[in-house]
Amino acid sequence: MFLVGANRPPAPVNVSVMYLRADSATVSWEVPEGDIIIGFSISQQRMDGKMQRFIREVNTTSRSCVLWDLEEEMDYIIQVQSIGLYGESQASKRVHFRTLKKTDRFPSNSSNQDDPTVQGLDKARQLQTGEMIIIVVVLLMWAAVIALFCRQYDIIKDNDSSNSKEKAKPSSERSTPEHHNGGLLRSKFHQSVPSINIIEV
């Protein structure tokens, strides 16, 4: 038991809370060098004692964690423990923080770009923007295909109409000379027949 206790990692130091929101906050800490750390454990409790939550994560070298689903304008107390190969460390010093109102705005500065919550929102916005671009491109491609199809259909329709007119035109032209020639034949026939006079006695 003494050996196991001696091999336990030391407690985390410099525990701090940053990037406060109405419903989230980011906890960060440091671990003394020379110890093998494979995870962490966070104890989160409301000041009124009505709720307590434990967060445990292993197989990670992270030194920060985002606390979600917090209540606005609520006081919380957190403690962090390091997880080593032979167990957990002692709990760190208690750290108190209070969440903001939903109407409060977090001061804008360059360090906000490192906030995991901000990064998550930026990634979600990028995904939504990429999806919208893909949808618009697909719709434009479909519109171009439909327009091309309609244009080809109109061209084919016009060609068919022109061909039908060309076929109908020679037949009408041929009917006129036949009628004219027929009339000439009839007139010649009448001229060639001799006239016969019948005289009654």
Tab-separated table of C-alpha atoms in Angstrom:
chain	number	residue	atom	x	y	z
A	1	MET	CA	0.000	0.000	0.000
A	2	PHE	CA	2.866	2.357	0.789
A	3	LEU	CA	4.470	1.735	-2.607
A	4	VAL	CA	1.220	2.312	-4.457
A	5	GLY	CA	0.634	5.570	-2.600
A	6	ALA	CA	4.160	6.718	-3.313
A	7	ASN	CA	3.716	6.142	-7.061
A	8	ARG	CA	0.529	8.161	-7.309
A	9	PRO	CA	0.950	11.366	-9.338
A	10	PRO	CA	0.943	14.748	-7.640
A	11	ALA	CA	-2.144	16.930	-7.701
A	12	PRO	CA	-2.630	19.343	-10.629
A	13	VAL	CA	-1.580	22.959	-10.100
A	14	ASN	CA	-2.586	26.353	-11.488
A	15	VAL	CA	-6.206	25.296	-12.012
A	16	SER	CA	-8.149	28.125	-13.658
A	17	VAL	CA	-11.486	28.749	-15.359
A	18	MET	CA	-11.688	30.773	-18.574
A	19	TYR	CA	-13.995	31.422	-21.506
A	20	LEU	CA	-17.025	31.782	-19.268
A	21	ARG	CA	-20.441	31.577	-20.915
A	22	ALA	CA	-23.981	31.315	-19.640
A	23	ASP	CA	-23.997	27.553	-20.157
A	24	SER	CA	-20.322	26.546	-20.471
A	25	ALA	CA	-16.823	27.183	-19.184
A	26	THR	CA	-13.319	25.864	-19.865
A	27	VAL	CA	-11.125	24.471	-17.071
A	28	SER	CA	-7.351	24.297	-17.525
A	29	TRP	CA	-4.541	23.085	-15.293
A	30	GLU	CA	-0.885	22.099	-15.225
A	31	VAL	CA	0.825	18.860	-14.200
A	32	PRO	CA	4.299	18.726	-12.605
A	33	GLU	CA	6.917	17.269	-14.923
A	34	GLY	CA	8.375	13.820	-14.468
A	35	ASP	CA	5.131	11.949	-13.892
A	36	ILE	CA	3.271	9.733	-16.339
A	37	ILE	CA	-0.282	11.032	-16.648
A	38	ILE	CA	-2.868	9.059	-18.621
A	39	GLY	CA	-6.005	11.064	-17.850
A	40	PHE	CA	-7.856	13.401	-15.538
A	41	SER	CA	-10.905	13.571	-13.303
A	42	ILE	CA	-12.960	16.698	-12.560
A	43	SER	CA	-15.428	17.181	-9.738
A	44	GLN	CA	-18.043	19.845	-10.510
A	45	GLN	CA	-20.506	20.969	-7.841
A	46	ARG	CA	-22.964	23.806	-7.427
A	47	MET	CA	-22.478	26.092	-4.451
A	48	ASP	CA	-25.965	25.315	-3.164
A	49	GLY	CA	-25.084	21.608	-3.121
A	50	LYS	CA	-28.057	20.569	-5.266
A	51	MET	CA	-25.992	18.981	-8.028
A	52	GLN	CA	-22.605	17.299	-8.288
A	53	ARG	CA	-21.022	15.938	-11.449
A	54	PHE	CA	-17.884	13.912	-12.097
A	55	ILE	CA	-16.003	13.974	-15.395
A	56	ARG	CA	-13.386	11.314	-15.995
A	57	GLU	CA	-11.285	10.812	-19.104
A	58	VAL	CA	-8.337	8.473	-19.703
A	59	ASN	CA	-5.888	7.823	-22.538
A	60	THR	CA	-5.424	11.536	-23.068
A	61	THR	CA	-2.730	14.122	-22.484
A	62	SER	CA	-5.140	17.043	-22.509
A	63	ARG	CA	-4.751	19.706	-19.851
A	64	SER	CA	-8.136	21.351	-20.334
A	65	CYS	CA	-11.797	20.402	-20.409
A	66	VAL	CA	-15.007	22.168	-21.455
A	67	LEU	CA	-17.864	22.049	-18.954
A	68	TRP	CA	-21.242	21.967	-20.700
A	69	ASP	CA	-24.889	22.276	-19.630
A	70	LEU	CA	-24.230	24.819	-16.929
A	71	GLU	CA	-26.939	27.081	-15.570
A	72	GLU	CA	-26.724	30.812	-16.075
A	73	GLU	CA	-25.744	33.029	-13.143
A	74	MET	CA	-24.859	30.018	-11.035
A	75	ASP	CA	-21.893	29.516	-8.685
A	76	TYR	CA	-19.814	26.358	-9.132
A	77	ILE	CA	-16.830	24.766	-7.413
A	78	ILE	CA	-14.447	22.459	-9.252
A	79	GLN	CA	-11.476	20.270	-8.339
A	80	VAL	CA	-9.153	18.419	-10.701
A	81	GLN	CA	-7.273	15.144	-10.206
A	82	SER	CA	-4.589	13.580	-12.381
A	83	ILE	CA	-4.829	9.885	-13.284
A	84	GLY	CA	-1.552	7.963	-13.408
A	85	LEU	CA	-0.535	4.373	-13.956
A	86	TYR	CA	-1.055	3.503	-10.284
A	87	GLY	CA	-4.112	5.558	-9.440
A	88	GLU	CA	-5.407	9.091	-9.017
A	89	SER	CA	-3.706	12.034	-7.384
A	90	GLN	CA	-5.013	14.100	-4.560
A	91	ALA	CA	-7.611	16.676	-5.538
A	92	SER	CA	-6.396	20.115	-6.492
A	93	LYS	CA	-7.368	23.267	-4.669
A	94	ARG	CA	-11.017	24.212	-4.919
A	95	VAL	CA	-11.734	26.789	-7.610
A	96	HIS	CA	-14.894	28.879	-7.633
A	97	PHE	CA	-16.505	30.515	-10.678
A	98	ARG	CA	-19.869	31.979	-11.673
A	99	THR	CA	-21.526	31.663	-15.071
A	100	LEU	CA	-22.750	34.669	-17.023
A	101	LYS	CA	-26.200	35.768	-18.088
A	102	LYS	CA	-27.421	34.770	-21.534
A	103	THR	CA	-27.595	38.438	-22.449
A	104	ASP	CA	-23.995	39.080	-21.374
A	105	ARG	CA	-21.395	39.194	-24.106
A	106	PHE	CA	-17.964	37.752	-23.687
A	107	PRO	CA	-15.285	40.393	-24.325
A	108	SER	CA	-13.972	39.960	-27.837
A	109	ASN	CA	-10.197	39.526	-28.140
A	110	SER	CA	-7.716	37.463	-30.086
A	111	SER	CA	-7.504	34.769	-27.397
A	112	ASN	CA	-11.107	33.760	-28.115
A	113	GLN	CA	-9.863	31.911	-31.176
A	114	ASP	CA	-8.338	29.302	-28.837
A	115	ASP	CA	-11.608	28.737	-26.984
A	116	PRO	CA	-12.844	25.173	-27.660
A	117	THR	CA	-16.451	26.374	-27.632
A	118	VAL	CA	-15.702	29.052	-30.219
A	119	GLN	CA	-13.760	26.562	-32.337
A	120	GLY	CA	-16.702	24.167	-32.216
A	121	LEU	CA	-19.086	26.876	-33.372
A	122	ASP	CA	-16.709	27.915	-36.161
A	123	LYS	CA	-16.449	24.320	-37.396
A	124	ALA	CA	-20.233	23.977	-37.376
A	125	ARG	CA	-20.580	27.206	-39.373
A	126	GLN	CA	-17.945	26.024	-41.863
A	127	LEU	CA	-19.780	22.726	-42.340
A	128	GLN	CA	-23.083	24.481	-42.875
A	129	THR	CA	-21.498	26.873	-45.379
A	130	GLY	CA	-19.864	23.988	-47.267
A	131	GLU	CA	-23.127	22.057	-47.429
A	132	MET	CA	-24.976	25.105	-48.763
A	133	ILE	CA	-22.323	25.628	-51.458
A	134	ILE	CA	-22.598	21.993	-52.557
A	135	ILE	CA	-26.405	22.226	-52.722
A	136	VAL	CA	-26.271	25.437	-54.772
A	137	VAL	CA	-23.733	23.939	-57.208
A	138	VAL	CA	-25.868	20.813	-57.695
A	139	LEU	CA	-28.986	22.904	-58.315
A	140	LEU	CA	-27.158	25.064	-60.862
A	141	MET	CA	-25.910	21.954	-62.665
A	142	TRP	CA	-29.428	20.535	-62.846
A	143	ALA	CA	-30.757	23.863	-64.136
A	144	ALA	CA	-28.081	23.917	-66.845
A	145	VAL	CA	-28.913	20.345	-67.898
A	146	ILE	CA	-32.647	21.113	-68.065
A	147	ALA	CA	-32.029	24.305	-70.085
A	148	LEU	CA	-29.796	22.428	-72.526
A	149	PHE	CA	-32.390	19.689	-72.929
A	150	CYS	CA	-35.159	22.237	-73.613
A	151	ARG	CA	-32.975	24.004	-76.179
A	152	GLN	CA	-32.183	20.745	-77.981
A	153	TYR	CA	-35.867	19.825	-77.944
A	154	ASP	CA	-36.833	23.174	-79.528
A	155	ILE	CA	-34.171	22.725	-82.231
A	156	ILE	CA	-35.407	19.223	-83.068
A	157	LYS	CA	-38.996	20.443	-83.124
A	158	ASP	CA	-38.131	23.318	-85.479
A	159	ASN	CA	-36.254	20.950	-87.812
A	160	ASP	CA	-39.200	18.568	-87.946
A	161	SER	CA	-41.571	21.442	-88.751
A	162	SER	CA	-39.295	22.705	-91.559
A	163	ASN	CA	-38.984	19.227	-93.057
A	164	SER	CA	-42.754	18.741	-93.080
A	165	LYS	CA	-43.219	22.078	-94.854
A	166	GLU	CA	-40.607	21.185	-97.464
A	167	LYS	CA	-42.326	17.864	-98.148
A	168	ALA	CA	-45.750	19.486	-98.511
A	169	LYS	CA	-44.554	22.248	-100.895
A	170	PRO	CA	-43.584	20.123	-104.004
A	171	SER	CA	-46.859	18.200	-104.009
A	172	SER	CA	-48.866	21.429	-104.144
A	173	GLU	CA	-46.661	22.773	-106.894
A	174	ARG	CA	-47.093	19.577	-108.936
A	175	SER	CA	-50.913	19.756	-108.785
A	176	THR	CA	-51.042	23.086	-110.610
A	177	PRO	CA	-49.354	22.003	-113.881
A	178	GLU	CA	-51.355	18.790	-113.947
A	179	HIS	CA	-54.581	20.745	-113.749
A	180	HIS	CA	-53.296	23.219	-116.327
A	181	ASN	CA	-52.144	20.496	-118.667
A	182	GLY	CA	-55.400	18.717	-118.186
A	183	GLY	CA	-57.249	21.831	-119.226
A	184	LEU	CA	-55.082	22.130	-122.302
A	185	LEU	CA	-55.709	18.531	-123.235
A	186	ARG	CA	-59.392	18.990	-122.937
A	187	SER	CA	-59.349	22.125	-125.088
A	188	LYS	CA	-57.313	20.375	-127.803
A	189	PHE	CA	-59.682	17.443	-127.729
A	190	HIS	CA	-62.647	19.678	-128.304
A	191	GLN	CA	-60.903	21.428	-131.187
A	192	SER	CA	-60.035	18.212	-132.995
A	193	VAL	CA	-63.555	16.785	-133.020
A	194	PRO	CA	-65.255	17.715	-136.353
A	195	SER	CA	-68.619	19.333	-136.246
A	196	ILE	CA	-71.555	17.338	-137.708
A	197	ASN	CA	-74.610	19.109	-139.001
A	198	ILE	CA	-77.841	17.138	-139.183
A	199	ILE	CA	-80.329	18.282	-141.815
A	200	GLU	CA	-83.855	17.122	-141.502
A	201	VAL	CA	-85.772	16.431	-144.795
